[in-house]
Amino acid sequence: MSRSAWAAAGVCATGRALPQSMHGSAMRTPARTPNLDPDTLARWVDALPMPQIARAVEHRAAPDGSGKQVPFYRVPMRATAAKAHRDLPPTNFWSYGGVVPGLQFETRSGEGLLVEWANELPKKHFLPIDHTLHGAEKELPEVRGVVHLHGGRTPAESDGYPEDWYASGESRTYYYPNRQDAALLWYHDHAMGINRLNIHAGLFGLFMVRDQAEDALGLPNGKYEIPLVLADRDFTPDGQMSYPVSPDPAAPWVPEQFGETHLANGKLFPYLDVEARRYRFRILNAANGRFYDLSLAGGGEMVQIGSDQGLLAAPVRLKSLMLAPGERADVVIDFAEHRGARIVLKSEPFELVQFRVSAQAANDSSSLPTTLRPVQRIAESTAVQTRRLTLDENLNKVAQSMGMLLNKTPWHAPITEKPVLDTTEIWEFVNLTDDVHPIHLHMVRFQILDRRRFDWFDYMNYGKLRFTGEPLPPEANEMGWKDTVRVNSHTVTRIIVPFAGYAGRYVWHCHILEHEDNEMMRPYEVVNS
Ligand code: C2O
Ligand code: CU
Ligand code: CU
């Protein structure tokens, strides 16, 4: 039986990565035990936890030859158990530092740091490995890990190349120079062929880079700045995570995972007591495959001030905010007009977090400036090269997904994308699939140029790219610096990328983790001129 036989079982018949609003419970993928019905869980009984901050253990010489001393951290990857909800027994997770989300790094632009990432995980995995996937063969150690700092301008040897995984009992020390603007980055596992399972198990955490330009704005800070890590999961009635499998035990990979409950900083249905004033939320979508379409029940407004790679040029008022896996948003919510109210952060049809606004008036000395940080749009004329790259779906004879590819090229084929360091390129993603794919490039930040629909039939049959509409500019909240871009079905999405930073071998991939693990990832190499 093929690994796509899950489709024949009549669930999620196309396996498309639709925004979750299009996934009802009828689309649930099969699980080994019946899942906990989220409606049986009491809502808003646990306080929203704040991620624990990582502490340096000592200072060491920076490996860049500068003679500078930089903080040195040691973070173990280890199994832990934590209560996701008051009424559930502790859930088994894998963690960075014993907490989920993992220990949160706090650093400043240009201030490098060293982390020893120690693999102290058990020797057996607790989620279903598919040994038929490339890079997850039976001969390899079952438990492998390697850490990638998503959004980090990191030298290649510290970037967490998927094949640089190491087994339990080993560790690696990585150097993060952090020569980049203030932004919410995140780190997560990137081990070849099992990274969807490792991240699902809990191997993700936040990495906050701050700078002076941001400090000067007077945005809400301290206890008025709330990190919010969202990730959907399914649970068994005894509180354990349940990851879906195909009907073929020899090939359990599924094309996507969508959970019916949602961890916010590791809790299900948490509440947060807030004062009647402005708060800044630093939001990450850490889900395997779910797109969050965030809104405030009651119709309140959110003001987005930053995206993946930092502040926008100016705030953008929003009724709803779409976040694909891997994307981040920096959002200000003003509760001043909502004294005494209960406001729920939702992603239809799901409720995620409840804000309980104090009945008292609060004084608020924070500000929300009308301009934030200049974002110089990059002229297309500066690009030295344009690459046209397709996103492809492999279908079998009965139109079931066998996995996705980038430019019809598997992972292990020789490197084809070799941009020259300190040059700018345009990458055009031609999405031939029916899915939205969030495409992420390591090491760089980029800008979105436009999205344009084309005739799929003409392309597939005659190889001709015939546009059927005008190029659409990015949304207002996509006009800043990005590292992950939503590439819509049957569109050409163009980005412009300055390859500034470091020469070396990196990767680009779809951030739907099931796709990434099954060949929707390619190496690329920044070369010296
Ligand atoms: Cu979140 Cu390869 O990245
Ligand atoms: Cu990344
Ligand atoms: Cu994808």
XYZ file of C-alpha atoms and ligand atoms in Angstrom:
534
model
C 0.000 0.000 0.000
C 1.378 3.407 -0.884
C 2.037 6.033 1.702
C -0.726 8.103 0.212
C -3.320 5.445 0.788
C -4.589 7.590 3.641
C -6.540 9.352 0.933
C -8.204 6.142 -0.102
C -9.430 5.839 3.462
C -11.635 8.780 2.609
C -10.132 11.361 4.900
C -8.979 14.721 3.765
C -9.382 13.504 0.228
C -6.883 15.797 -1.394
C -4.572 16.483 1.483
C -4.436 20.109 0.465
C -2.861 22.555 2.834
C -5.840 24.807 3.071
C -6.159 27.517 5.644
C -7.722 25.895 8.668
C -11.004 27.671 8.086
C -11.547 25.218 5.270
C -10.766 22.217 7.446
C -13.761 21.044 9.415
C -13.559 18.113 11.804
C -14.705 15.937 8.897
C -11.186 16.377 7.527
C -9.438 14.813 10.472
C -6.625 12.506 9.594
C -6.683 9.053 11.182
C -5.034 8.737 14.584
C -3.985 5.681 16.520
C -6.356 6.354 19.403
C -9.526 8.401 19.323
C -8.629 11.980 20.075
C -9.797 14.056 22.942
C -12.839 16.120 22.029
C -11.756 19.719 22.660
C -15.304 20.616 23.652
C -14.937 18.463 26.753
C -12.136 20.725 28.052
C -13.022 23.612 30.345
C -11.965 26.879 28.742
C -9.962 29.672 30.344
C -8.917 27.868 33.509
C -5.134 28.144 33.100
C -3.173 31.377 33.028
C -1.127 31.991 29.874
C 2.466 31.120 30.868
C 5.358 33.310 29.765
C 8.325 31.535 28.165
C 11.262 31.105 30.523
C 14.289 33.271 29.687
C 17.606 31.539 28.925
C 20.565 32.487 31.157
C 24.168 32.462 30.001
C 26.428 30.210 32.053
C 29.643 32.077 31.295
C 31.442 34.225 28.724
C 33.759 32.889 26.063
C 35.778 34.295 23.186
C 33.707 34.888 20.054
C 34.867 32.542 17.273
C 35.115 35.458 14.807
C 38.649 36.397 15.828
C 37.515 39.741 17.242
C 38.781 38.859 20.695
C 35.375 39.826 22.060
C 33.866 37.894 24.954
C 30.311 36.761 24.295
C 27.718 35.017 26.453
C 27.776 31.237 26.346
C 24.586 29.256 26.899
C 24.065 25.545 27.267
C 20.653 24.227 26.288
C 19.841 20.540 26.608
C 17.260 18.930 24.350
C 15.455 16.683 26.729
C 12.220 14.863 27.402
C 9.911 16.555 29.859
C 6.322 16.345 30.984
C 4.109 19.377 31.423
C 0.474 20.045 32.062
C -1.133 21.477 28.955
C -4.411 21.944 30.802
C -5.655 21.887 34.401
C -7.801 18.812 33.764
C -5.314 16.747 31.762
C -2.510 14.570 33.091
C 0.974 15.836 32.186
C 1.824 15.578 28.495
C 5.133 14.123 27.351
C 7.077 16.658 25.324
C 10.582 17.059 24.022
C 11.986 20.411 24.954
C 14.850 22.859 24.778
C 15.778 23.307 28.406
C 12.883 21.418 29.999
C 10.166 23.882 28.980
C 7.772 24.166 26.017
C 8.155 26.596 24.311
C 11.902 26.287 24.857
C 14.047 28.748 26.766
C 13.676 32.191 25.219
C 16.818 34.033 24.138
C 17.045 37.776 24.666
C 19.780 39.542 22.756
C 20.634 42.743 20.965
C 21.555 43.449 17.388
C 25.292 42.920 16.818
C 25.779 41.156 20.126
C 26.912 37.650 19.310
C 26.274 34.637 21.481
C 27.278 30.997 21.687
C 24.936 28.114 22.408
C 25.893 24.561 23.148
C 22.914 22.530 22.006
C 23.174 19.213 23.818
C 21.153 16.262 22.578
C 20.025 14.520 25.768
C 16.886 13.025 24.246
C 15.854 9.399 24.775
C 17.143 6.863 22.226
C 13.637 6.049 20.968
C 11.233 8.432 19.294
C 7.672 8.621 20.558
C 6.180 9.804 17.276
C 5.833 7.680 14.105
C 9.010 7.793 11.984
C 8.596 7.001 8.294
C 11.769 5.176 7.282
C 10.833 5.367 3.598
C 11.508 9.124 3.603
C 14.885 10.276 2.320
C 17.159 10.991 5.267
C 15.139 8.914 7.757
C 16.403 5.451 6.818
C 16.217 2.553 9.262
C 20.013 2.338 9.617
C 20.198 5.822 11.112
C 19.827 6.550 14.805
C 16.132 6.920 15.479
C 16.572 10.076 17.526
C 18.563 12.825 15.878
C 18.537 16.567 16.317
C 20.060 19.729 14.893
C 19.048 23.280 15.710
C 18.277 26.033 13.230
C 17.739 29.681 14.137
C 14.890 30.684 11.824
C 15.410 34.209 10.512
C 18.947 34.372 11.807
C 21.739 35.765 9.633
C 23.969 32.942 10.738
C 27.242 31.549 9.334
C 26.575 28.280 7.497
C 28.433 26.106 10.001
C 26.059 27.260 12.757
C 22.879 27.303 10.674
C 21.727 23.773 11.403
C 22.071 22.127 8.009
C 19.519 19.260 7.988
C 22.190 16.614 7.402
C 24.338 17.961 10.263
C 22.135 16.166 12.807
C 23.672 14.399 15.770
C 22.490 11.600 18.006
C 21.584 11.516 21.658
C 24.661 11.948 23.853
C 26.312 14.442 21.481
C 26.299 18.208 21.357
C 27.306 21.074 19.065
C 28.199 24.650 19.858
C 26.805 27.221 17.438
C 27.716 30.890 17.092
C 25.054 33.513 16.376
C 26.582 36.923 15.499
C 23.101 38.560 15.337
C 24.209 41.205 12.850
C 20.654 42.093 11.908
C 17.748 44.363 12.841
C 15.557 43.816 15.876
C 13.090 41.006 15.171
C 11.400 38.012 16.719
C 13.333 34.984 15.488
C 12.712 31.427 16.574
C 14.765 28.288 16.783
C 13.630 24.773 16.101
C 14.791 21.331 15.108
C 15.841 20.706 11.510
C 16.923 17.036 11.437
C 16.528 15.478 7.999
C 13.385 13.409 7.530
C 12.056 13.730 11.100
C 11.944 17.448 11.700
C 8.107 17.490 11.559
C 8.093 14.997 14.447
C 10.779 16.723 16.507
C 9.072 20.104 16.266
C 5.709 18.500 16.950
C 7.229 16.925 20.067
C 8.036 20.436 21.354
C 11.457 21.350 19.967
C 10.901 25.069 19.301
C 11.607 28.308 21.140
C 11.843 32.082 20.718
C 14.924 34.198 20.038
C 14.365 37.916 20.495
C 16.728 40.398 18.878
C 16.350 44.011 20.011
C 17.999 47.249 18.940
C 18.191 50.963 19.644
C 15.898 52.043 16.813
C 13.167 49.911 18.333
C 13.872 51.045 21.910
C 13.458 54.659 20.827
C 9.837 54.111 19.776
C 8.445 53.702 23.277
C 6.339 50.671 22.382
C 4.706 48.724 25.228
C 7.440 46.756 26.977
C 8.238 44.749 30.086
C 5.121 43.023 31.341
C 3.154 44.722 28.576
C 5.015 42.818 25.886
C 3.668 39.281 25.520
C 5.296 36.524 23.454
C 2.634 34.233 22.017
C 3.602 30.925 20.426
C 0.717 29.149 18.725
C 0.690 25.515 17.633
C -2.176 23.101 17.046
C -2.116 19.585 18.429
C -4.415 16.643 18.900
C -4.453 14.901 22.261
C -5.504 11.500 23.447
C -7.973 11.461 26.362
C -5.042 10.811 28.709
C -3.354 13.998 27.624
C -0.723 12.704 25.215
C -0.054 14.193 21.818
C -1.501 12.238 18.964
C 0.182 12.617 15.595
C -1.713 11.251 12.567
C -0.495 8.266 10.540
C -1.330 6.886 7.123
C -3.031 3.466 6.997
C 0.302 1.929 5.916
C 2.361 1.089 9.016
C 5.523 0.789 6.889
C 5.050 4.324 5.538
C 3.168 6.385 8.123
C 3.905 9.834 6.617
C 0.845 12.028 6.106
C 0.835 15.078 3.836
C -0.349 17.463 6.552
C -1.219 17.506 10.223
C -3.997 19.656 11.646
C -4.845 19.567 15.346
C -8.185 20.425 16.903
C -6.744 22.097 19.989
C -4.224 24.885 20.225
C -1.271 25.362 22.486
C -0.589 28.974 23.345
C 2.779 29.100 25.111
C 2.216 25.431 25.915
C -1.315 25.672 27.371
C -4.728 24.851 25.951
C -7.379 27.579 26.220
C -5.328 29.860 28.502
C -6.456 33.263 29.732
C -4.414 36.407 30.271
C -5.362 39.157 32.704
C -4.632 42.495 31.070
C -4.867 46.121 32.114
C -7.031 48.502 30.124
C -4.122 49.796 28.037
C -1.877 48.939 25.082
C -0.050 45.609 24.867
C 2.478 44.402 22.373
C 2.118 40.762 21.280
C 4.979 38.931 19.586
C 3.193 36.126 17.777
C 4.718 33.026 16.179
C 2.907 30.341 14.238
C 4.887 27.235 15.243
C 2.309 24.780 13.832
C 3.278 21.936 11.506
C 0.753 22.809 8.838
C -1.988 25.067 10.095
C -2.504 28.613 8.866
C -3.842 30.845 11.622
C -6.287 33.559 10.633
C -6.325 35.568 13.836
C -9.086 37.891 14.917
C -10.556 39.258 18.127
C -14.054 38.037 18.931
C -16.204 41.085 19.287
C -14.496 42.573 16.253
C -11.709 44.470 17.954
C -8.836 45.826 15.968
C -5.234 44.710 15.899
C -2.437 46.974 14.796
C 0.440 45.154 13.157
C 3.769 46.887 13.600
C 6.182 44.199 12.508
C 6.532 40.994 10.506
C 9.109 38.193 10.223
C 12.220 40.352 10.070
C 11.222 43.286 12.232
C 9.313 46.517 12.213
C 7.135 47.685 9.334
C 7.561 51.217 8.001
C 4.215 52.162 9.541
C 1.495 50.450 11.600
C -1.221 48.551 9.723
C -4.740 48.282 11.206
C -6.266 44.843 10.786
C -9.507 43.001 11.514
C -7.799 39.694 10.826
C -4.263 38.539 10.480
C -3.135 35.502 8.477
C -0.042 33.693 9.723
C 1.376 30.684 7.898
C 3.632 28.180 9.667
C 6.943 29.887 10.411
C 5.640 33.452 10.072
C 5.701 35.982 12.909
C 3.692 39.113 13.618
C 4.341 41.981 15.990
C 0.933 43.308 17.018
C -0.348 46.038 19.317
C -3.782 45.626 20.887
C -5.266 48.490 22.866
C -7.625 47.297 25.609
C -8.328 50.827 26.884
C -11.809 50.941 25.364
C -12.674 47.476 26.661
C -12.618 47.828 30.442
C -14.117 44.789 32.131
C -14.482 42.893 28.862
C -13.578 39.322 27.960
C -12.004 39.251 24.522
C -11.135 36.028 22.741
C -8.348 35.667 20.224
C -9.749 33.337 17.590
C -8.882 31.576 14.398
C -12.284 30.507 13.119
C -13.706 28.150 14.239
C -11.185 27.840 17.080
C -10.811 29.834 20.278
C -7.180 30.321 21.306
C -6.662 32.760 24.189
C -8.980 34.813 26.361
C -7.998 38.327 27.439
C -9.642 39.495 30.670
C -9.527 43.237 30.716
C -9.426 44.896 34.106
C -12.402 47.101 34.949
C -10.060 49.828 36.221
C -8.694 52.607 34.076
C -4.951 52.251 33.524
C -2.354 54.814 32.759
C -0.436 54.065 29.662
C 2.841 55.790 28.953
C 3.637 53.647 25.904
C 3.269 55.023 22.442
C 2.333 53.770 19.027
C 4.184 56.045 16.590
C 2.763 56.580 13.107
C 6.113 55.754 11.545
C 8.257 52.914 12.835
C 11.371 52.199 10.805
C 12.195 53.102 7.232
C 11.925 50.110 4.917
C 13.636 50.989 1.674
C 11.923 49.087 -1.143
C 14.510 47.357 -3.315
C 14.478 48.345 -6.977
C 13.996 45.397 -9.332
C 16.737 46.817 -11.508
C 19.304 45.946 -8.843
C 18.734 42.212 -9.353
C 21.554 40.487 -11.207
C 19.564 37.359 -11.855
C 15.996 36.045 -11.920
C 15.320 32.412 -11.096
C 12.035 30.768 -11.978
C 11.346 27.919 -9.570
C 8.272 25.700 -9.581
C 6.421 24.228 -6.624
C 5.192 20.819 -7.655
C 2.959 18.115 -6.365
C 3.643 14.491 -7.173
C 0.338 12.772 -7.811
C -0.145 9.064 -8.347
C -2.520 7.614 -10.933
C -5.561 8.291 -8.812
C -4.601 11.864 -7.993
C -3.366 11.191 -4.470
C -0.482 13.177 -3.140
C 2.865 11.403 -3.091
C 4.604 14.465 -1.764
C 5.754 17.826 -3.022
C 8.901 19.037 -4.755
C 10.719 22.272 -5.443
C 11.584 22.801 -9.094
C 10.897 19.091 -9.711
C 14.200 18.344 -8.003
C 14.716 16.069 -5.020
C 16.794 17.111 -2.020
C 19.880 15.047 -2.859
C 20.324 16.346 -6.433
C 23.331 18.675 -6.897
C 22.906 22.295 -5.827
C 21.385 24.397 -8.597
C 20.883 27.757 -6.841
C 24.212 29.511 -6.264
C 23.700 33.228 -5.680
C 26.815 35.361 -5.331
C 27.428 36.940 -1.929
C 26.375 40.601 -1.787
C 24.295 40.446 -4.948
C 20.531 40.710 -5.265
C 18.306 38.230 -7.074
C 14.634 37.850 -7.900
C 13.125 34.438 -7.197
C 9.821 33.655 -8.895
C 7.877 30.810 -7.345
C 5.486 29.215 -9.828
C 2.979 27.324 -7.707
C 1.612 24.435 -9.759
C -0.155 22.847 -6.784
C -3.569 23.448 -5.266
C -1.993 24.370 -1.922
C -0.636 27.535 -0.370
C 3.022 26.901 0.529
C 4.926 29.138 2.952
C 8.390 29.269 1.381
C 11.326 30.102 3.633
C 14.948 30.881 2.784
C 17.612 30.505 5.434
C 20.128 33.271 6.252
C 18.536 36.068 4.193
C 15.735 38.554 4.517
C 13.750 39.547 1.446
C 10.886 41.658 0.160
C 7.779 40.455 -1.635
C 7.383 42.028 -5.077
C 4.027 40.713 -6.226
C 1.716 37.765 -6.860
C 0.126 37.046 -10.207
C -2.294 34.366 -11.316
C -1.524 32.236 -14.370
C -3.280 29.629 -16.446
C -2.376 26.296 -14.891
C -3.662 24.221 -17.794
C -1.500 26.061 -20.329
C 1.538 25.677 -18.141
C 1.045 21.978 -17.511
C 0.223 21.151 -21.116
C 2.360 23.516 -23.157
C 4.903 24.761 -20.627
C 3.713 28.280 -21.298
C 3.344 30.834 -18.536
C 0.232 32.783 -19.495
C -0.901 35.274 -16.881
C -4.616 35.658 -16.301
C -4.504 38.749 -14.103
C -2.488 41.772 -13.135
C 0.370 41.456 -10.645
C -0.987 42.121 -7.161
C 1.223 44.022 -4.726
C 1.834 42.448 -1.307
C -0.635 43.210 1.479
C 0.188 46.298 3.548
C 1.452 44.074 6.376
C 3.742 42.218 3.968
C 5.611 45.334 2.830
C 8.403 44.943 5.387
C 11.289 42.499 5.533
C 10.253 38.853 5.382
C 11.886 35.451 5.598
C 8.822 33.329 4.818
C 6.334 34.065 2.046
C 2.942 32.573 1.300
C 2.953 31.315 -2.270
C -0.659 30.974 -3.333
C -1.944 28.239 -5.579
C -1.620 28.864 -9.320
C 0.200 32.135 -8.846
C 3.678 33.322 -9.553
C 4.927 34.938 -6.352
C 8.044 37.034 -6.768
C 10.498 38.006 -4.071
C 13.640 40.120 -4.223
C 16.522 38.872 -2.113
C 19.788 40.571 -1.209
C 22.202 37.737 -0.431
C 23.998 39.642 2.294
C 25.672 37.896 5.175
C 27.790 34.804 4.689
C 28.916 32.520 1.910
C 28.138 28.863 2.420
C 25.555 26.142 2.063
C 22.027 26.836 3.280
C 18.540 25.558 2.524
C 15.201 26.842 1.286
C 11.979 24.975 1.787
C 8.263 24.901 2.381
C 7.496 25.476 6.062
C 4.612 23.005 6.113
C 6.708 20.513 8.003
C 5.221 17.408 6.400
C 6.126 18.823 2.983
C 9.595 19.845 4.082
C 10.312 16.361 5.440
C 9.220 14.754 2.193
C 11.412 16.487 -0.391
C 9.954 19.993 -0.464
C 13.349 21.326 0.558
C 16.459 22.139 -1.439
C 19.978 23.213 -0.582
C 21.309 26.476 -1.987
C 24.772 27.928 -1.780
C 25.899 31.507 -1.414
C 29.213 31.716 -3.260
C 31.994 34.277 -3.152
C 32.374 36.294 -6.322
Cu 11.957 27.564 10.318
Cu 14.401 25.826 7.704
O 13.224 26.753 8.962
Cu 15.031 29.246 8.769
Cu 4.239 22.993 1.121
